[in-house]
PDB file of C-alpha atoms and ligand atoms in Angstrom:
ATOM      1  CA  UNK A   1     -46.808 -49.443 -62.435  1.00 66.00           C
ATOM      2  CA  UNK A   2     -49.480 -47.011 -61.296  1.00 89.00           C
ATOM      3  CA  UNK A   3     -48.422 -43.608 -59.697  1.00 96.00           C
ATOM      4  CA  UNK A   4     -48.366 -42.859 -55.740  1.00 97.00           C
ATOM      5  CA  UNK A   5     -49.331 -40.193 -54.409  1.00 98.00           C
ATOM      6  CA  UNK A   6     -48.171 -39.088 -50.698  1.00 98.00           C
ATOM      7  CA  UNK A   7     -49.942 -36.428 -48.375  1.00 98.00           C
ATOM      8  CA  UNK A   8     -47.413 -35.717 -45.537  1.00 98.00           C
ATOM      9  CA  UNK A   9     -50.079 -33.972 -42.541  1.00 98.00           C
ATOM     10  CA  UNK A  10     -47.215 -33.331 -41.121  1.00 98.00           C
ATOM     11  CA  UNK A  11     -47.877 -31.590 -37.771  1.00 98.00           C
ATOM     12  CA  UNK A  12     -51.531 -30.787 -38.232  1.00 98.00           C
ATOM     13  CA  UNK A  13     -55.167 -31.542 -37.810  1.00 96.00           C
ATOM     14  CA  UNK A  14     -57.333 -32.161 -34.425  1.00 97.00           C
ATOM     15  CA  UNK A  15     -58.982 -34.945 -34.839  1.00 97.00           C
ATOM     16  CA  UNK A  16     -62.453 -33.204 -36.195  1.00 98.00           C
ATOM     17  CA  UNK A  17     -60.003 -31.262 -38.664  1.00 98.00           C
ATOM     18  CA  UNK A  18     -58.197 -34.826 -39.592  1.00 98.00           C
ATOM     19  CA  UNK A  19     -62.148 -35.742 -39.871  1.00 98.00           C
ATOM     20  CA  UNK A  20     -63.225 -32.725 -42.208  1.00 98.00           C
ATOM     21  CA  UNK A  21     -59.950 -32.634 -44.592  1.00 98.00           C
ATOM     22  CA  UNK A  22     -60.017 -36.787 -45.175  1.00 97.00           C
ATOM     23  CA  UNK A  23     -64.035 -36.308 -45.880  1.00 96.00           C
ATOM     24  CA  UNK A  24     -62.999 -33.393 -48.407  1.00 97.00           C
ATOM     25  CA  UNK A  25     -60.848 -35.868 -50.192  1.00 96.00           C
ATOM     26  CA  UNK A  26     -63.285 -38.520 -50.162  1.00 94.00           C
ATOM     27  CA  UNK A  27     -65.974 -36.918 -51.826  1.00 93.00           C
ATOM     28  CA  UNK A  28     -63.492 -35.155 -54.364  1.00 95.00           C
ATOM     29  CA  UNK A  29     -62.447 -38.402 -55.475  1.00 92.00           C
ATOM     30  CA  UNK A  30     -65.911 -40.040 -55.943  1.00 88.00           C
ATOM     31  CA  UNK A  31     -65.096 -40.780 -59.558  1.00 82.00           C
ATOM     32  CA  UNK A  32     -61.757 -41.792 -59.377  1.00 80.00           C
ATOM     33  CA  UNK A  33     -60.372 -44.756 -60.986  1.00 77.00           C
ATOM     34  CA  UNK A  34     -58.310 -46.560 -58.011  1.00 75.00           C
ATOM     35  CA  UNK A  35     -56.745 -49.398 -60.367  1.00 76.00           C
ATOM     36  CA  UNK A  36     -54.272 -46.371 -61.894  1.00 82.00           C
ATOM     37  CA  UNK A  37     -53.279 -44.438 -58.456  1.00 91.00           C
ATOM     38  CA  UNK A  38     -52.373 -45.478 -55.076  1.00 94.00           C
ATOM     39  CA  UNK A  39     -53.454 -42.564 -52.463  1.00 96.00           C
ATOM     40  CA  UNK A  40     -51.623 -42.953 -49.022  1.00 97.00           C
ATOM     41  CA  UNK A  41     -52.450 -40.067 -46.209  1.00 98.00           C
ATOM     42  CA  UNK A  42     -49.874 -39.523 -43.545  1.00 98.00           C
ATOM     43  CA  UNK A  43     -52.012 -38.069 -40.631  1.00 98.00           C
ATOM     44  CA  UNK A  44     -50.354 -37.265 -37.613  1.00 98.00           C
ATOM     45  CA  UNK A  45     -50.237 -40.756 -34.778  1.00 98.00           C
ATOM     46  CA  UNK A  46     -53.447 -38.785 -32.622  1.00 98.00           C
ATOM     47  CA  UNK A  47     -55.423 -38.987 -36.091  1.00 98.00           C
ATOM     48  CA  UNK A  48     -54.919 -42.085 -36.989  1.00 98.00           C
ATOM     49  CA  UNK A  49     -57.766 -44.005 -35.976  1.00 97.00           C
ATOM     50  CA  UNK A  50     -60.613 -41.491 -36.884  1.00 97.00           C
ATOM     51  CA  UNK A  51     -59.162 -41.425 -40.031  1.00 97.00           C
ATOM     52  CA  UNK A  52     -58.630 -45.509 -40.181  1.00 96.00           C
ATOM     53  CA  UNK A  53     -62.480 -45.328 -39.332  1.00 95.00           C
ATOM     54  CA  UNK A  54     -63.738 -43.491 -41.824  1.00 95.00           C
ATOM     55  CA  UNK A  55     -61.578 -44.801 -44.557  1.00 94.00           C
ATOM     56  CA  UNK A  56     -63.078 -48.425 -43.596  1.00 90.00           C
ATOM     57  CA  UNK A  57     -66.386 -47.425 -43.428  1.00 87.00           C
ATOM     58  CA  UNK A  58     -66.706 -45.818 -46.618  1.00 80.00           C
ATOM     59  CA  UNK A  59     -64.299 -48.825 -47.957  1.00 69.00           C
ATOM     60  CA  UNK A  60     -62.350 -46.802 -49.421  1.00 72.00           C
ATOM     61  CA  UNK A  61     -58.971 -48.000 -51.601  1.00 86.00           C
ATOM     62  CA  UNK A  62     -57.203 -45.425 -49.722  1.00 94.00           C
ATOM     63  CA  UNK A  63     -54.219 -46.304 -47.903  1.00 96.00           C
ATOM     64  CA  UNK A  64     -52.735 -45.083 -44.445  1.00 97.00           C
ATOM     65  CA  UNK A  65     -49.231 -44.207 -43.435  1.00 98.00           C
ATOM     66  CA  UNK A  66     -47.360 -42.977 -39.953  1.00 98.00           C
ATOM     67  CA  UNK A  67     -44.992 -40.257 -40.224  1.00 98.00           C
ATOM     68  CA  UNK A  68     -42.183 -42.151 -38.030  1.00 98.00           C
ATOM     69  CA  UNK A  69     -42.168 -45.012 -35.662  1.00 98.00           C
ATOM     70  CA  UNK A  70     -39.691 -46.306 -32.894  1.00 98.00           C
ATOM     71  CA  UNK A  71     -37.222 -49.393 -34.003  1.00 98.00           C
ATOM     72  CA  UNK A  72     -38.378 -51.052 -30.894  1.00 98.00           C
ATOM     73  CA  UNK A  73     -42.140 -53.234 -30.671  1.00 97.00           C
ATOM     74  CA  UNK A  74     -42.396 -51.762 -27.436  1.00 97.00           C
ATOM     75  CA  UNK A  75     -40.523 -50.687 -23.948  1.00 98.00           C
ATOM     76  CA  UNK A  76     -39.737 -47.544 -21.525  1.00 98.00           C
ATOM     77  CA  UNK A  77     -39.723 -45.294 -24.296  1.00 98.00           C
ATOM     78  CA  UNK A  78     -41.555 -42.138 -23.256  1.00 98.00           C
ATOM     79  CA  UNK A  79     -43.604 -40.758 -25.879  1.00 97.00           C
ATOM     80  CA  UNK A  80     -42.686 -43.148 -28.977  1.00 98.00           C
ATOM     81  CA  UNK A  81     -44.735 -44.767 -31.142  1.00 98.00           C
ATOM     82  CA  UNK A  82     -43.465 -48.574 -32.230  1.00 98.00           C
ATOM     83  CA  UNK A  83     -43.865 -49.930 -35.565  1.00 98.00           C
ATOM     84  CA  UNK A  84     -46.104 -52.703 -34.103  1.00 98.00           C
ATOM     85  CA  UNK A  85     -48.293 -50.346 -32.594  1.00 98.00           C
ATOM     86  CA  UNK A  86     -48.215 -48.491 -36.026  1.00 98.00           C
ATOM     87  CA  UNK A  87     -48.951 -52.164 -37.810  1.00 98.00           C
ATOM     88  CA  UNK A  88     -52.128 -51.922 -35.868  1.00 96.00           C
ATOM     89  CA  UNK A  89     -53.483 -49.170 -38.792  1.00 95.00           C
ATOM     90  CA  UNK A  90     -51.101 -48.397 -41.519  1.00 97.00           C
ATOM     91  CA  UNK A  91     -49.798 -49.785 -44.524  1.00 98.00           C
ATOM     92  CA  UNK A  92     -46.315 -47.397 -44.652  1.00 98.00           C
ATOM     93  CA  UNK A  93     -44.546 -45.360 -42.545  1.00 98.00           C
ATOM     94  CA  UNK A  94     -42.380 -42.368 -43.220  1.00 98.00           C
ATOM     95  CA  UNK A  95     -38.592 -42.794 -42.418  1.00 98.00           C
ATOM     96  CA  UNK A  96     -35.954 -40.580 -42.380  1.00 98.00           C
ATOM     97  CA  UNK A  97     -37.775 -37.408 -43.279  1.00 98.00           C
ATOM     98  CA  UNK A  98     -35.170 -34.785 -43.168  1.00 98.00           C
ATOM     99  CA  UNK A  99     -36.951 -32.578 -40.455  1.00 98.00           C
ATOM    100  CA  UNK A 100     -36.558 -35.641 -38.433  1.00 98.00           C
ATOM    101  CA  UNK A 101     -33.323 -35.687 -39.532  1.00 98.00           C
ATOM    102  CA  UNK A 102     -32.402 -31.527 -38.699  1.00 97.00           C
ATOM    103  CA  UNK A 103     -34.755 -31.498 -35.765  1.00 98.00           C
ATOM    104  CA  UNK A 104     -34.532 -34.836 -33.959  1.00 97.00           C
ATOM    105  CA  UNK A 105     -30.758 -35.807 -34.832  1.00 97.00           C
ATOM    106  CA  UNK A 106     -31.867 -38.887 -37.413  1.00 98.00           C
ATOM    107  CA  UNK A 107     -28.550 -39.901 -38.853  1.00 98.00           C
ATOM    108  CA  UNK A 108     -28.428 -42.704 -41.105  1.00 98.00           C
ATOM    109  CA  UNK A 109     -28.193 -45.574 -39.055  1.00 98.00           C
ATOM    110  CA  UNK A 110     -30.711 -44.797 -37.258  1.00 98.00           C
ATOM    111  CA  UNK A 111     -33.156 -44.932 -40.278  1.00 98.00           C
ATOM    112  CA  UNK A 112     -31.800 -47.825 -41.277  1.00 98.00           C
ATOM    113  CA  UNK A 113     -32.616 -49.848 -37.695  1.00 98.00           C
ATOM    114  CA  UNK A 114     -36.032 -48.292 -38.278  1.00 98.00           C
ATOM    115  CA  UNK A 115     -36.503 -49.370 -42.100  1.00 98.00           C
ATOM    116  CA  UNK A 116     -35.663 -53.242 -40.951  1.00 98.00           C
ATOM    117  CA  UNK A 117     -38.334 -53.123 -37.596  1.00 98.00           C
ATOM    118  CA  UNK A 118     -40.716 -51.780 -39.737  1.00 98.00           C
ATOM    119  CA  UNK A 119     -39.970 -53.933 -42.459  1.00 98.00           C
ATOM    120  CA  UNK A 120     -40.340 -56.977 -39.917  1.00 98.00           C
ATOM    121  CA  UNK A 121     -44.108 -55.707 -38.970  1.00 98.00           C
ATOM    122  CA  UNK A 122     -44.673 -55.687 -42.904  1.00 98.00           C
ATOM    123  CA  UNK A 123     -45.024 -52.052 -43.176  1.00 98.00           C
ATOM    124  CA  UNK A 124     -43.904 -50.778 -46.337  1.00 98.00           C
ATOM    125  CA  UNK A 125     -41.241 -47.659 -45.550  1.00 98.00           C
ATOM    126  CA  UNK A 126     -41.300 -44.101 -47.699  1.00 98.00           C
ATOM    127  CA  UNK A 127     -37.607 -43.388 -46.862  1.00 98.00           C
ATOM    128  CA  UNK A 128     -36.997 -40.069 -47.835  1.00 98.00           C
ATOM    129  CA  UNK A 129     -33.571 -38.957 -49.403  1.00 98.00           C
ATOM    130  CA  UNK A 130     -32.369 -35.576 -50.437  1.00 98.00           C
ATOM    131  CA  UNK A 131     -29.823 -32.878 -50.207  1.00 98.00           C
ATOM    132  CA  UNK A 132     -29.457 -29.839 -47.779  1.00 97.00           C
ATOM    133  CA  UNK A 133     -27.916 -27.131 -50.365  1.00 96.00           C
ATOM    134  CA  UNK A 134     -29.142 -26.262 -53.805  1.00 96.00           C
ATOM    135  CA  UNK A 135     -26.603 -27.356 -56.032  1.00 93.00           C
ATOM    136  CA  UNK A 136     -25.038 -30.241 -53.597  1.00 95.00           C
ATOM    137  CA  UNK A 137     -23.605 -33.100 -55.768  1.00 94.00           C
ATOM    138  CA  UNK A 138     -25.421 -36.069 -55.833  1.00 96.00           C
ATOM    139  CA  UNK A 139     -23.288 -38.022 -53.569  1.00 97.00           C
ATOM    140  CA  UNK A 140     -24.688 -37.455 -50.202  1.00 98.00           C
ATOM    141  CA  UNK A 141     -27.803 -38.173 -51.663  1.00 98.00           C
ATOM    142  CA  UNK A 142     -27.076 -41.582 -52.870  1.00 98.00           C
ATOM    143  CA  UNK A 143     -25.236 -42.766 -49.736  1.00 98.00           C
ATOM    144  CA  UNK A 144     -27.870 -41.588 -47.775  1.00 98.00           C
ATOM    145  CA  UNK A 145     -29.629 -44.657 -49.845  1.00 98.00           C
ATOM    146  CA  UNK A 146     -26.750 -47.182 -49.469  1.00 98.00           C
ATOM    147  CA  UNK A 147     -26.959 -46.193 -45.600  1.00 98.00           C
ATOM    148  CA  UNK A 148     -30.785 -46.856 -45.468  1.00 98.00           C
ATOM    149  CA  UNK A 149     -30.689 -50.007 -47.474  1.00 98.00           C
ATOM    150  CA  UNK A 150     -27.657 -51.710 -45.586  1.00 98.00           C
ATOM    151  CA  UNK A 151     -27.834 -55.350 -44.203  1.00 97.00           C
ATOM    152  CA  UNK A 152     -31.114 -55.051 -46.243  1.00 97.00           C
ATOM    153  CA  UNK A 153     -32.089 -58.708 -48.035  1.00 94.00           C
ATOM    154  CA  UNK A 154     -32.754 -58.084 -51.810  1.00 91.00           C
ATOM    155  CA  UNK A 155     -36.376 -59.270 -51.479  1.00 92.00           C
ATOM    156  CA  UNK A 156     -37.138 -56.861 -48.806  1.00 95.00           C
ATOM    157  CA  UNK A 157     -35.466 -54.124 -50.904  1.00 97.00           C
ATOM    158  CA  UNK A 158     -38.867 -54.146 -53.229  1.00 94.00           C
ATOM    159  CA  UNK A 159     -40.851 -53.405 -50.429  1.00 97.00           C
ATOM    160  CA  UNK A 160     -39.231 -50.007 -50.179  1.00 98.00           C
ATOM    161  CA  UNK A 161     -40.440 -46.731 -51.726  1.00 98.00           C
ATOM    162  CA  UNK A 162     -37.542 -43.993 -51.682  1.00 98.00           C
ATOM    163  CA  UNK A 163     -38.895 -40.012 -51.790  1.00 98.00           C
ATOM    164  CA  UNK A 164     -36.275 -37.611 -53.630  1.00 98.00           C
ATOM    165  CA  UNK A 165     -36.730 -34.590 -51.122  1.00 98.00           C
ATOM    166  CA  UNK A 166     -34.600 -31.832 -51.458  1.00 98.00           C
ATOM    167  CA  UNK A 167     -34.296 -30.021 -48.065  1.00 98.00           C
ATOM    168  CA  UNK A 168     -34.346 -26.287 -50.093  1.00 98.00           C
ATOM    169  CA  UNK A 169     -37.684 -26.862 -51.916  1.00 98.00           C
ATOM    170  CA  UNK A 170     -39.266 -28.786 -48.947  1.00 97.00           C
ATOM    171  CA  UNK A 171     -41.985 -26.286 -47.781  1.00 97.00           C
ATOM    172  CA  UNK A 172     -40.592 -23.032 -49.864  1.00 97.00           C
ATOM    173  CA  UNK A 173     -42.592 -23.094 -52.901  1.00 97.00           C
ATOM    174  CA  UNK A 174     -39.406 -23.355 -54.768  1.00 97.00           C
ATOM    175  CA  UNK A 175     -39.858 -26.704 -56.246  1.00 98.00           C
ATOM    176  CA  UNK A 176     -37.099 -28.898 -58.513  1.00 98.00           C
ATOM    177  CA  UNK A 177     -36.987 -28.942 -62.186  1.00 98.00           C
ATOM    178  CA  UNK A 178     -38.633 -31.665 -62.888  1.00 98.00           C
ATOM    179  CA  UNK A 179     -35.593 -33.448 -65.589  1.00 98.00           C
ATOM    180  CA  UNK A 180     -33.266 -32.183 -62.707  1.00 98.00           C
ATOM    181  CA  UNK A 181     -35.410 -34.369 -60.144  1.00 98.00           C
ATOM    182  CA  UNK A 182     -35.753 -37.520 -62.641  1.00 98.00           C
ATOM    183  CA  UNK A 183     -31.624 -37.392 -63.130  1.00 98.00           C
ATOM    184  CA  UNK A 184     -31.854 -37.674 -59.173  1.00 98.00           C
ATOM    185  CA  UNK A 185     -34.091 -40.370 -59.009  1.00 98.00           C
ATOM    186  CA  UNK A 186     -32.323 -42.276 -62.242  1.00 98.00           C
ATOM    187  CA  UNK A 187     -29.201 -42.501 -59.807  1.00 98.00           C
ATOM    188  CA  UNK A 188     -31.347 -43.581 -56.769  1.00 98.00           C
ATOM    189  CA  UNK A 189     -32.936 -46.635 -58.594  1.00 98.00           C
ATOM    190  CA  UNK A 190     -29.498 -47.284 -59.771  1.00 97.00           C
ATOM    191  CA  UNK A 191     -27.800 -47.190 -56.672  1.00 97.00           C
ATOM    192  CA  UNK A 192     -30.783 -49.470 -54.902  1.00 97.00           C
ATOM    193  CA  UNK A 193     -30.627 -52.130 -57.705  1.00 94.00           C
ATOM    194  CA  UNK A 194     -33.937 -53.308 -57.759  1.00 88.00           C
ATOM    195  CA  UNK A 195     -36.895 -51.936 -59.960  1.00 90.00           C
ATOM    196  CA  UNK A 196     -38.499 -49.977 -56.787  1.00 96.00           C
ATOM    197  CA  UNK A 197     -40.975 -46.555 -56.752  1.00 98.00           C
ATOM    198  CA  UNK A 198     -39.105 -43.505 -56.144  1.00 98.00           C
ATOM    199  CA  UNK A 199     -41.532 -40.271 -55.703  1.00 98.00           C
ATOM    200  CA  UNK A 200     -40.587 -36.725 -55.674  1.00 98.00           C
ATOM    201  CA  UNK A 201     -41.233 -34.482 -53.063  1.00 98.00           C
ATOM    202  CA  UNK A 202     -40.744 -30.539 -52.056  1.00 98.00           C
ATOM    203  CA  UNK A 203     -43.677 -27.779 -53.013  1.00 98.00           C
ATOM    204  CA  UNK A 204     -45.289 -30.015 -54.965  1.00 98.00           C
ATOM    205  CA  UNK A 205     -48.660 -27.895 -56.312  1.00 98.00           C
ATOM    206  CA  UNK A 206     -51.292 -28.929 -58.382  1.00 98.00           C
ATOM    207  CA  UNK A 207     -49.230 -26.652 -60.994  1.00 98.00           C
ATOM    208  CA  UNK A 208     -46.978 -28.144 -60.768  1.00 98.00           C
ATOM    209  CA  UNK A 209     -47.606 -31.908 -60.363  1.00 98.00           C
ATOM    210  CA  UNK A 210     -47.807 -32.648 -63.916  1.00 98.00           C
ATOM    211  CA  UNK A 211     -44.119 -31.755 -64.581  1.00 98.00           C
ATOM    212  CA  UNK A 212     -43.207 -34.401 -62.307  1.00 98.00           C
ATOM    213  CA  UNK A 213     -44.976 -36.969 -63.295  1.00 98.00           C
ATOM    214  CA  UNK A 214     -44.535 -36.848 -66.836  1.00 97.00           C
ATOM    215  CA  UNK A 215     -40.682 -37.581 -66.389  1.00 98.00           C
ATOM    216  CA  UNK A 216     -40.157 -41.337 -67.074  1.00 98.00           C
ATOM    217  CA  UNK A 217     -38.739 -42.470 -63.476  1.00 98.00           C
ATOM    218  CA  UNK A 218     -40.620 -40.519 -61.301  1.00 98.00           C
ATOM    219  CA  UNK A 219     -42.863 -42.840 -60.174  1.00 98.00           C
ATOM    220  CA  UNK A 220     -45.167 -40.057 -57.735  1.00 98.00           C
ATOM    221  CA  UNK A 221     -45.240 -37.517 -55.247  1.00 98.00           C
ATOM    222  CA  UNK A 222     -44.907 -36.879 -51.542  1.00 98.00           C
ATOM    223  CA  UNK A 223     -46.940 -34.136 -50.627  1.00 98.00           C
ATOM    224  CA  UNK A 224     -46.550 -31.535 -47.864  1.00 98.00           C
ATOM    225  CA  UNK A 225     -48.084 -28.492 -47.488  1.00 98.00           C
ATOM    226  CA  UNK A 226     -50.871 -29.151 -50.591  1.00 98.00           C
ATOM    227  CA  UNK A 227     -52.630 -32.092 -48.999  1.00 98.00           C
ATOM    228  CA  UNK A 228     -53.530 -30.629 -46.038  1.00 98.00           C
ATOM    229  CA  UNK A 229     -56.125 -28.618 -48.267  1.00 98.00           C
ATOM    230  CA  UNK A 230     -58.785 -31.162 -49.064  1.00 98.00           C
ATOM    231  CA  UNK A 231     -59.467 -29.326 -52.646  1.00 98.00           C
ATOM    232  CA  UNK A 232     -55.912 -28.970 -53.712  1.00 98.00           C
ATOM    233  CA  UNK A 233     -54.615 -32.253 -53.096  1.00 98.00           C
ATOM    234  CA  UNK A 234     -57.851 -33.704 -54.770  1.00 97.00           C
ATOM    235  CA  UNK A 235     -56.427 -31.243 -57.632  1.00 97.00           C
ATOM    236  CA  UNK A 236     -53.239 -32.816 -57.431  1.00 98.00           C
ATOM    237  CA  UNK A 237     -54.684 -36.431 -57.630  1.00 96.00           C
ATOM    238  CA  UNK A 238     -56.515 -35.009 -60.678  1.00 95.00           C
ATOM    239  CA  UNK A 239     -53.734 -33.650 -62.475  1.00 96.00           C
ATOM    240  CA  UNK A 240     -51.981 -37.233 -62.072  1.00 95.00           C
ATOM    241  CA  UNK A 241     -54.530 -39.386 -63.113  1.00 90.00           C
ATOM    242  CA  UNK A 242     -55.017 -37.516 -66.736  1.00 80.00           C
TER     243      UNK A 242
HETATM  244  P1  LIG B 301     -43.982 -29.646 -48.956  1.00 67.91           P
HETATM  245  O1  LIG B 301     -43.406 -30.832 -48.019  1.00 67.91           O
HETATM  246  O2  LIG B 301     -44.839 -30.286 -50.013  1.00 67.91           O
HETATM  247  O3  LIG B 301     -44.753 -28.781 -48.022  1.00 67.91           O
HETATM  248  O4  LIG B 301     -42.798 -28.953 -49.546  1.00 67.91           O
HETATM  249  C1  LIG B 301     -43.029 -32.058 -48.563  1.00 67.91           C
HETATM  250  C2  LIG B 301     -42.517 -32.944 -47.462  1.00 67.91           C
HETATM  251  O5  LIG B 301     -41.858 -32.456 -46.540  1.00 67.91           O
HETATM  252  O6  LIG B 301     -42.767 -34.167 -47.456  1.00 67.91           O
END
C-alpha cells in the first residue's frame, strides 16, 4: 500500500491564496511518481472549486477532501455544508477533527452519524482519533474508534482512513515519537479489525516526516500547519517518497 499524505488548510486561504499555494505544489511535484503516494488537499468549503478547477485542468492525480460536512443531504441548516453537496468535488472528508470536537461540541456520535452519510455519498472519511493529555492511556483513544465505527458494515469499514492526532502536538511543534505513535496506531488497526490506512498527524515537518513513515503501521500523514506552505509540504511529499 502506497503512503497518504494529508494537508489540513484548515482555516486559511482566499481563494487567489488557495490558487497560489495549490499552483506551488503543482509545479513542486512535476516529477513525482503518483503510482507510490496519494496527495489529498483539504482546502477550506469557499476554495473548493478553484482548487477542483485547477487540479482538473492540469489533470492532476491529486485528490480533494472537505474538512467536515453536515449528516444531512440537505435542509434548514444555516450555514452547513452536506456531504452531497461535498460529493459534488471531493473524494474524502475530514470527520471528527478534535478542534471540531473542543470548539463545536463533536462528541462521538455525532461523528459517527456523519461517517455513515458520508459513507452513503461514497466519500471516503479521514476520522481523526487522539488524546487530549500527554501521557493519557490509550483507552479513550480506541473507543473514540469503536464509537466512530459503530453500526458500521465490515465492507464499509475499508473505506475508512483513521488519523492518530494527539490534541498536545496538534499545532505546537511538539510532535510524537514516532515508535510511540506506531504503538498507537498498532492498537487502532486492531481495534477496527480490518487491514485499513491509519496516518499520523500533529507538527508534522519535513524533519520530521521521515520518522513517521519509516515505522511499519503508519501508513501517512495528516498535515496542518506545513501544507499551507507550498515549498514545505512539497518537502514533506519529498521526504516520503524516498
Ligand atoms: P498541525 O495540524 O500539523 O498544524 O499540527 C495537524 C492537524 O490538525 O490536522
Amino acid at each position: 500500500m502506497g503512503k497518504i499524505i494529508v494537508g489540513n488548510w484548515k482555516m486559511n486561504g482566499t481563494r487567489e491564496e488557495a490558487k497560489e499555494l495549490v499552483s506551488g505544489i503543482i509545479s513542486g511535484l512535476q516529477d513525482v511518481e503518483y503510482g507510490q503516494i496519494k496527495i489529498i488537499l483539504c482546502p477550506p468549503f469557499t476554495a473548493l472549486a478553484i482548487v477542483s478547477e485547477i487540479l482538473n485542468k492540469q489533470r492532476m492525480e491529486i485528490k480533494l477532501g472537505a474538512q467536515n460536512c453536515h449528516f444531512l443531504p440537505c435542509g434548514a441548516y444555516t450555514g452547513e455544508i452536506s456531504p452531497k453537496m461535498v460529493a459534488d468535488f471531493c473524494q474524502y472528508v475530514i470527520l471528527g477533527h478534535s478542534e471540531r470536537r473542543r470548539y463545536f461540541n463533536e462528541d462521538d456520535a455525532l461523528v459517527n452519524r456523519k461517517i455513515k452519510s458520508a459513507l452513503e455519498y461514497n466519500l471516503r472519511p479521514i476520522v481523526c482519533v487522539g488524546e487530549w493529555k500527554k501521557g493519557d492511556s490509550s483507552q479513550g483513544i480506541l473507543s473514540q474508534v469503536k464509537e466512530a465505527i459503530k453500526g458500521l458494515k465490515r465492507d464499509s469499514l475499508r473505506n475508512l482512513i483513521f488519523a492518530y492526532e494527539p490534541v498536545w502536538a496538534i499545532g505546537t511543534g511538539d510532535e510524537a515519537d514516532p515508535s510511540y505513535a506506531n504503538k498507537i496506531i498498532k492498537e487502532i488497526k486492531e481495534a477496527v479489525g480490518q487491514n485499513i490506512s491509519v496516518l499520523y498527524g500533529g507538527s508534522v515537518t519535513s524533519s520530521n516526516i521521515s520518522g513517521f513513515v519509516k515505522q511499519p503501521l503508519i501508513d501517512g500523514a495528516l498535515v496542518g500547519g506545513a501544507s499551507i506552505k507550498a515549498k514545505e509540504f512539497v518537502k514533506i511529499i519529498k521526504r516520503v517518497m524516498k
